[in-house]
Coordinates of C-alpha atoms in Angstrom, one line a residue:
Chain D
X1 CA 45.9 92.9 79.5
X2 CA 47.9 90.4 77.8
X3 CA 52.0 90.3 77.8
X4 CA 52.5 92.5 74.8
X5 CA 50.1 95.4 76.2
X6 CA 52.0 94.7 79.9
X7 CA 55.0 95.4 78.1
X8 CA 54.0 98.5 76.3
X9 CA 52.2 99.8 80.0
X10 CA 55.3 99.0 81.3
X11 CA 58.4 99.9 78.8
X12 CA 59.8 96.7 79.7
X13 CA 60.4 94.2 76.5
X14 CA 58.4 90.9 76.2
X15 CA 61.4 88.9 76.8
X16 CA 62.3 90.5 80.1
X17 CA 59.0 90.0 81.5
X18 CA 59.3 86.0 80.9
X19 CA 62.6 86.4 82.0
X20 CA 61.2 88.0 85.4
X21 CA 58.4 85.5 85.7
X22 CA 60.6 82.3 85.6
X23 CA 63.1 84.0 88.1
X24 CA 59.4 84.8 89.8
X25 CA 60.2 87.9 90.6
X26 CA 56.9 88.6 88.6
X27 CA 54.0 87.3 90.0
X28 CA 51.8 85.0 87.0
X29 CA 48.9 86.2 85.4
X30 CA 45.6 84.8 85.1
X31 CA 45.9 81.8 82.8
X32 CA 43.2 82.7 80.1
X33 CA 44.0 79.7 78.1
X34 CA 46.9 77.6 77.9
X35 CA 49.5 80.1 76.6
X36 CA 48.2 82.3 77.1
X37 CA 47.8 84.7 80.6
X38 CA 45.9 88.2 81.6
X39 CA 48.0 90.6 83.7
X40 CA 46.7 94.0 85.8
X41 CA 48.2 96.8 87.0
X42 CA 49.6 94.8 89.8
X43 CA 52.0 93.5 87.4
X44 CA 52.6 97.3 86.3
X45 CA 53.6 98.4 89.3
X46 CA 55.4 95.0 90.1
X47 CA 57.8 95.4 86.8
X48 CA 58.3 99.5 87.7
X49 CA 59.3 98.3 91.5
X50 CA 62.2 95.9 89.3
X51 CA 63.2 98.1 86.6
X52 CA 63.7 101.0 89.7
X53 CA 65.8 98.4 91.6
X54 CA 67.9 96.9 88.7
X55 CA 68.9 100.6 87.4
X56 CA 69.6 103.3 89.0
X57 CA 70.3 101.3 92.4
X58 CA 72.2 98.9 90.3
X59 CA 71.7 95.6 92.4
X60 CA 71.9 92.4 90.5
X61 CA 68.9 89.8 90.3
X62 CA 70.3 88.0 93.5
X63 CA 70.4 91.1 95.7
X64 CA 66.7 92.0 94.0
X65 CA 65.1 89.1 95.3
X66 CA 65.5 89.4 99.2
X67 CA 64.0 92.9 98.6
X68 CA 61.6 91.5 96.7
X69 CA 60.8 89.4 99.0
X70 CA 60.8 91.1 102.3
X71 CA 58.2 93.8 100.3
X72 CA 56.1 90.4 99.9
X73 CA 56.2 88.9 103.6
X74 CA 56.1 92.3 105.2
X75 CA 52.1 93.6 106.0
X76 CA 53.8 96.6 107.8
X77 CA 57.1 98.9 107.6
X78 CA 59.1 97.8 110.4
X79 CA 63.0 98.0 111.2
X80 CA 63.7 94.8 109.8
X81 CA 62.5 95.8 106.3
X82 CA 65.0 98.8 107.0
X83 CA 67.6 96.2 107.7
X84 CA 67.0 94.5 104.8
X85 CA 66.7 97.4 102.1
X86 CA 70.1 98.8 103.5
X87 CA 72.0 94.4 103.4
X88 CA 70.8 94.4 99.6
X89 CA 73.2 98.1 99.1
X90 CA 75.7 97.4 101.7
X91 CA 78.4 94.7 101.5
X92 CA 77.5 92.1 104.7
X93 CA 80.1 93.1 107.4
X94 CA 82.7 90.6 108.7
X95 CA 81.4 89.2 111.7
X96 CA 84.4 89.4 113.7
X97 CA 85.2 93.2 112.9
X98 CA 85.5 94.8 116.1
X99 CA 83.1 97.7 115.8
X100 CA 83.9 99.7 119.1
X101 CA 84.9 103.2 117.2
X102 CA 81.9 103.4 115.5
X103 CA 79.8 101.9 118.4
X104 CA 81.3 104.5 120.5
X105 CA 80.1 107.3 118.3
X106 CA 77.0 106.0 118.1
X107 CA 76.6 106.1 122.1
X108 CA 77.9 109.8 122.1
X109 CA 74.9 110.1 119.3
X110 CA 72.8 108.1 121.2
X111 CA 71.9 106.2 118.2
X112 CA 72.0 103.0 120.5
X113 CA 68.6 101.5 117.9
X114 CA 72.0 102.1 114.8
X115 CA 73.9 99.5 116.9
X116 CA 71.8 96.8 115.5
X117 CA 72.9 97.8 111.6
X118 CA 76.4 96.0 111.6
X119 CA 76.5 96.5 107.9
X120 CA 76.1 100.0 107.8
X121 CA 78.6 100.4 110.9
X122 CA 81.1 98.4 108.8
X123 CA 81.0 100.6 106.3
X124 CA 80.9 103.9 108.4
X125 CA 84.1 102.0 109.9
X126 CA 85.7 101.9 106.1
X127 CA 84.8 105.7 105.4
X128 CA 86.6 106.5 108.6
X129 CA 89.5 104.1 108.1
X130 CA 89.7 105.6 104.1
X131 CA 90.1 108.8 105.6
X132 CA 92.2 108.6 108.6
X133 CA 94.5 106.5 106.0
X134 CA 94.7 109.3 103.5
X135 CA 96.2 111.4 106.2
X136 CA 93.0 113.1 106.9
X137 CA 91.7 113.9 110.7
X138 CA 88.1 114.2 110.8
X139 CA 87.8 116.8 113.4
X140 CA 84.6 115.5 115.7
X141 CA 83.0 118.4 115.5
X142 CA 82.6 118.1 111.4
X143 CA 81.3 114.2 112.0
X144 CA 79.0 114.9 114.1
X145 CA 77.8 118.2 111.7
X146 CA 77.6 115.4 109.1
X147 CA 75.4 113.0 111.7
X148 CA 73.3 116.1 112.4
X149 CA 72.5 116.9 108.8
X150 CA 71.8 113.2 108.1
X151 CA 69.7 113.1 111.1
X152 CA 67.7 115.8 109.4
X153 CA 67.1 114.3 106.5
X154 CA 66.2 110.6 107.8
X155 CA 63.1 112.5 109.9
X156 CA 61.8 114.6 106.7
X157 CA 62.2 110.5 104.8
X158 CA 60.3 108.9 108.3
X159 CA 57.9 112.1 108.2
X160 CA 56.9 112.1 104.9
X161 CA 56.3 107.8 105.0
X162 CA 52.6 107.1 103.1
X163 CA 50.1 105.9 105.3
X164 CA 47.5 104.4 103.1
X165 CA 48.3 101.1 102.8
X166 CA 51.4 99.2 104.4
X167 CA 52.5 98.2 100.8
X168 CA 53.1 101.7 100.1
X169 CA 55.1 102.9 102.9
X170 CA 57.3 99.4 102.3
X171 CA 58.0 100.4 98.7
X172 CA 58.6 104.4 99.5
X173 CA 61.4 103.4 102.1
X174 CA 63.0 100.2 100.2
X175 CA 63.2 102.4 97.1
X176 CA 64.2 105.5 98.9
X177 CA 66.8 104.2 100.4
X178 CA 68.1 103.3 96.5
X179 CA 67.0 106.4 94.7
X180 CA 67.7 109.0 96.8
X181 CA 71.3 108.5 97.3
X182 CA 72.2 109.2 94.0
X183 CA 70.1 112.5 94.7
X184 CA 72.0 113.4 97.7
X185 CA 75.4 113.1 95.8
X186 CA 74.3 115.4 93.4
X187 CA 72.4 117.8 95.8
X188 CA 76.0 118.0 98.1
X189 CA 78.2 118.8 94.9
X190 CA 75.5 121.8 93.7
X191 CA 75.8 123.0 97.4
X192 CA 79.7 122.9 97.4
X193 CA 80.1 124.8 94.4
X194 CA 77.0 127.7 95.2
X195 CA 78.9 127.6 98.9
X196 CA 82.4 127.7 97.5
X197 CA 81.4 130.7 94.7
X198 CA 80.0 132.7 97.3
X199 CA 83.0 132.1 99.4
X200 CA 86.1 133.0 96.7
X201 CA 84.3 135.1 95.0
X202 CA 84.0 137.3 98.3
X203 CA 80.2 138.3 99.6
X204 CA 80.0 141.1 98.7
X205 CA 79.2 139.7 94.4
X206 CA 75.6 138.0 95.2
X207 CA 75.6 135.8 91.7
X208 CA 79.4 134.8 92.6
X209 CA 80.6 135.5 89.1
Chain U
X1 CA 115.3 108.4 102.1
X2 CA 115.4 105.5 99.3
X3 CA 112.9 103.9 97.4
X4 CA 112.6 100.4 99.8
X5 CA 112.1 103.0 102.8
X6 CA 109.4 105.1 100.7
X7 CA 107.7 101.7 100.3
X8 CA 108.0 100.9 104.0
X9 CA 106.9 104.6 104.9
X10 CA 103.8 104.9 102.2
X11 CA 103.0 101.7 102.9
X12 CA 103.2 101.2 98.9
X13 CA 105.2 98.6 97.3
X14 CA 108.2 99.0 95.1
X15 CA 106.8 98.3 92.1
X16 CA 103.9 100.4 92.3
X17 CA 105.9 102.8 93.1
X18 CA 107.7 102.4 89.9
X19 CA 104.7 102.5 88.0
X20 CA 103.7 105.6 89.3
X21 CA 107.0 107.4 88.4
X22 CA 106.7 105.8 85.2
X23 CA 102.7 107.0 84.9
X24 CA 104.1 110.7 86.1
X25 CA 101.4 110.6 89.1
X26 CA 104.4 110.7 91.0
X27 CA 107.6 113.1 91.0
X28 CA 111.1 111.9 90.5
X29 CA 113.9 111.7 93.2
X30 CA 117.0 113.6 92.9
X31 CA 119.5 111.0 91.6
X32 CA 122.4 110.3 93.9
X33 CA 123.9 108.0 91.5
X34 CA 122.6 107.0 87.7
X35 CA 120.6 104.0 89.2
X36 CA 119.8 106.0 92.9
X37 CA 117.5 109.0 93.4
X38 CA 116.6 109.8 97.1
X39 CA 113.1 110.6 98.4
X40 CA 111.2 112.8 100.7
X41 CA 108.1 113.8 102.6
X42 CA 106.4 115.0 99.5
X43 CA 106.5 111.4 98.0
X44 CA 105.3 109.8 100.8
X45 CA 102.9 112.6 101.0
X46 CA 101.9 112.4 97.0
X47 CA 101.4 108.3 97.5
X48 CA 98.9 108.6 100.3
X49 CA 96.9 110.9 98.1
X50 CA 97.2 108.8 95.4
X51 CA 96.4 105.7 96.9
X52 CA 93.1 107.8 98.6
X53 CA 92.2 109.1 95.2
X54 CA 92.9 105.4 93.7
X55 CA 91.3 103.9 96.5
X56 CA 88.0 104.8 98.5
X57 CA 87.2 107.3 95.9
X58 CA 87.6 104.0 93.3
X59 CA 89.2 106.4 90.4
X60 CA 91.1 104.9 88.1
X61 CA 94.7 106.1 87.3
X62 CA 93.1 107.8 84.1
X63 CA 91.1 110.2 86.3
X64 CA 93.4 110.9 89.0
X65 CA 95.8 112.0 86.4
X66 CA 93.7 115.7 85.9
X67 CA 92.9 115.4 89.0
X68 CA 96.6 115.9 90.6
X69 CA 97.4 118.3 87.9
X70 CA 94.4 120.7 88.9
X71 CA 96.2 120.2 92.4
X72 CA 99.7 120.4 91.0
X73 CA 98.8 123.8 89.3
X74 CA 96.2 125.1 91.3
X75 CA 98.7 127.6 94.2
X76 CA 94.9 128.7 95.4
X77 CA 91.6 126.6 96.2
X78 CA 89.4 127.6 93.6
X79 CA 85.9 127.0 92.0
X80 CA 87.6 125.4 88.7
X81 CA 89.3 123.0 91.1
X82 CA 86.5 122.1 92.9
X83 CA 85.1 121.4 89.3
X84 CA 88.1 119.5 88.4
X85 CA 87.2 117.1 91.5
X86 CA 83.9 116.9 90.6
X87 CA 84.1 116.2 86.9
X88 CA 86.8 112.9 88.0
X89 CA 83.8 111.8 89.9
X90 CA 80.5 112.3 87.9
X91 CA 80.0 111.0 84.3
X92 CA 80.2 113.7 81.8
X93 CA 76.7 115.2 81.0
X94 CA 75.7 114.9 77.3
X95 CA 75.9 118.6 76.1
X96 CA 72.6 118.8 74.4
X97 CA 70.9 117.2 77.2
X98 CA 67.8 119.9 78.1
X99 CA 68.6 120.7 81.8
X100 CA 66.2 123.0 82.2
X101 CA 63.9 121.0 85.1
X102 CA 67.0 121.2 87.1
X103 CA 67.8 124.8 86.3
X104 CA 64.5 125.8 87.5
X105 CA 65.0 124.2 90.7
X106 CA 68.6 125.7 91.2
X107 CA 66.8 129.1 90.3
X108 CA 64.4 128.3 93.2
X109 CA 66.9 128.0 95.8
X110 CA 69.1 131.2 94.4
X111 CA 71.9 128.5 93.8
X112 CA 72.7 130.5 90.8
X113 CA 76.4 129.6 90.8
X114 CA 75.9 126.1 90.6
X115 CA 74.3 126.2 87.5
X116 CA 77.5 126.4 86.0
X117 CA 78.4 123.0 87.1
X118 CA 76.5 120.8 84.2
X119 CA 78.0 117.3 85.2
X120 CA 76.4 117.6 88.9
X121 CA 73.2 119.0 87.4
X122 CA 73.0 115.9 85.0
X123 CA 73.4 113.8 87.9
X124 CA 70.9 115.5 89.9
X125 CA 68.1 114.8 87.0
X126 CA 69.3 111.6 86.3
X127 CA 68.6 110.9 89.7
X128 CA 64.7 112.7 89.4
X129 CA 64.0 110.6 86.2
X130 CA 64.7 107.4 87.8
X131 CA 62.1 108.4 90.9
X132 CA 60.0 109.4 88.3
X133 CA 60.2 105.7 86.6
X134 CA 59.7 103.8 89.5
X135 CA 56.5 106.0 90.0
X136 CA 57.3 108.3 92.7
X137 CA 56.7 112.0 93.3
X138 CA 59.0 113.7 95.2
X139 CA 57.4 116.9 96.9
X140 CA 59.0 119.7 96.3
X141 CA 59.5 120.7 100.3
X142 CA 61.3 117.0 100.0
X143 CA 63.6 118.3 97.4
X144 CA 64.2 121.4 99.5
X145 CA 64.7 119.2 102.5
X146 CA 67.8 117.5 101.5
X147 CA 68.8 120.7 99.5
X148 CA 68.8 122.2 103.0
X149 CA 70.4 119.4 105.0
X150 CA 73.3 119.5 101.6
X151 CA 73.9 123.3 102.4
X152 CA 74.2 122.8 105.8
X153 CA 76.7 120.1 104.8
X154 CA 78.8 122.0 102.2
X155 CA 78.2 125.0 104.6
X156 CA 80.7 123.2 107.5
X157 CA 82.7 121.6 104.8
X158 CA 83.7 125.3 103.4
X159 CA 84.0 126.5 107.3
X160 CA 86.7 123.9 107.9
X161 CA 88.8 124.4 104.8
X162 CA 92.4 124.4 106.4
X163 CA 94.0 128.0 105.5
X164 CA 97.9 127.2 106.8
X165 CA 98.7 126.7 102.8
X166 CA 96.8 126.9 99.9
X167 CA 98.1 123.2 98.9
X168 CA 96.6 121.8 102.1
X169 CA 93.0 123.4 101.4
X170 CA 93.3 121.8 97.3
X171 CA 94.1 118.5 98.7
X172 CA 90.9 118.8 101.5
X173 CA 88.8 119.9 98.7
X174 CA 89.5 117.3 96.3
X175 CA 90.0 114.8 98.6
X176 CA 86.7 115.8 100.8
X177 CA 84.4 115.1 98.0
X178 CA 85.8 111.7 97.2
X179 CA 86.6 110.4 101.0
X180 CA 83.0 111.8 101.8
X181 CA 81.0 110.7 100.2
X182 CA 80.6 106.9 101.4
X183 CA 80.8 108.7 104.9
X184 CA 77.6 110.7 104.5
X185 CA 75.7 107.8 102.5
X186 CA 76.4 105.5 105.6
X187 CA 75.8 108.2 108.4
X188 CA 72.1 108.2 106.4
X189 CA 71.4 104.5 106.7
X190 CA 72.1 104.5 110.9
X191 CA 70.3 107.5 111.0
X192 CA 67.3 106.2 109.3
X193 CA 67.7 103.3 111.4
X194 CA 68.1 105.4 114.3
X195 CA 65.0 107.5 113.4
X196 CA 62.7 104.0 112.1
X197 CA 63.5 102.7 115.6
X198 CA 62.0 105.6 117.3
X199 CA 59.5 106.2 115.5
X200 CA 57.8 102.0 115.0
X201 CA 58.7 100.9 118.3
X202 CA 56.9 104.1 120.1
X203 CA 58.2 107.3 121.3
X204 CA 58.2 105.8 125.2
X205 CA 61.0 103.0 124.3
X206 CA 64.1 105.0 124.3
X207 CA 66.1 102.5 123.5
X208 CA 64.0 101.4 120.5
X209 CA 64.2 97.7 122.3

């Protein structure tokens, strides 16, 4: 297909895609003449991939284009492609923060594989540090209910990982790991408020109003 | 106490402690003389959850205004209030936005109450449509999966609501939902990396090394 039917497959404007291919986040096309190139449904997919990691994820260009292309170099889903989905979402962490609280939840976890992620330690670290600063204590009982329900839902995401082709599974967990939190967020409110209505409102009113 | 100790004892400086009195976030002293006023535990109190709400939580001082009066006015935890926390979080939905794919879901799960939350529900299909565009499909028994692991979640949250006074439980369920958040979203990421580990280096490794 030429540009202008790759941008109506796609919903993405003519002027973005150019844009795209000179920051070659786009793969070219098939030079048909000298302006002018064919593109497939590679380049579909390629521009849905973008779009999905520029919105709702909201990383800029620069934190696209490691993902990009770590998706790229990677023939199979490994750790590392974990590692580099969660850097591009997580701000890096200061390489001389000492670590040892979290680290020492982790080990009562036995999470010792986590230890590796210093990123997403460092920012467990802030969450814990936001709340113990607010005046809060986080009984341990309640962090490790939280651990245990996010343990749950990382097997169902490893569980339900495609196995067709490598490409697929490294797309369903980069992606997930930037769409579905959004989805979580919204999913723990809705619970909060159908837990809280049955609790105020007293069991014994099933619709809680 | 005077205002330079409530700055040493929040932690908050002077001025912004001005600015807070001035904004009304934050109650007056009682005036010991017509430049004076002497503060107390409440301030220093009132500034820690000011500076949570302000902080972590990254509100701005126009929605932690309704926030602190839902808490100021609230004498019982309550649905509304948990509403009042939510809404300070979650972009207002557009009321003639068609919400009925999420209603049918909510349905599903007998989660009748939360229906009634319409911010958290636009959230949730914001967050379907932009899995949608970047061409996923999430099963349904994946949807019920973190709709499971969310009730579990909201389920302990609810269990530990502190019952010694009623201001105590508003400020754990406000607070809660804004300090909690980055908690759970970075418990997910070691978990995954936890469960990734396991799973692509082999279930006899483990250490995942």
């Amino acid at each position: 297909m030429r540009i202008s039917e790759l941008s109506r497959a796609s919903g993405v404007p003519t002027a973005t895609i150019k844009y795209y291919l000179r920051e070659k986040l786009l793969h070219e096309g098939v030079l048909t003449s000298a302006t002018q190139a064919r593109y497939d449904r590679t380049h579909v997919d390629r521009l849905r991939l973008i779009r999905a990691l520029l919105g709702p994820g909201g990383l800029s260009v620069a934190k696209v284009r490691p993902v990009l292309e770590a998706i790229d170099h990677a023939d199979e889903p490994s750790n590392e492609l974990l590692g580099v989905a969660h850097c591009a979402l997580v701000a890096p962490a200061d390489p001389d923060r000492d670590l040892s609280r979290v680290t020492a939840i982790l080990q009562r976890w036995g999470w010792a594989a986590a230890a590796k992620d210093r990123d997403s330690q460092a920012a467990l670290l802030d969450a814990l540090e936001a709340i113990d600063a607010a005046g809060f204590t986080m009984p341990p009982e309640a962090l490790d209910g939280y651990a245990q329900a996010m343990l749950q839902v990382a097997t169902m995401e490893l569980a339900h990982l495609p196995t067709e082709s490598p490409a697929e599974a490294v797309r369903y967990v980069v992606l997930g790991t930037v769409l579905n939190e959004p989805l979580i967020l919204a999913l723990r409110r809705l619970a909060e408020q159908h837990v809280s209505t049955e609790r105020f409102a007293g069991p014994d009113l099933p619709d809680g109003d």
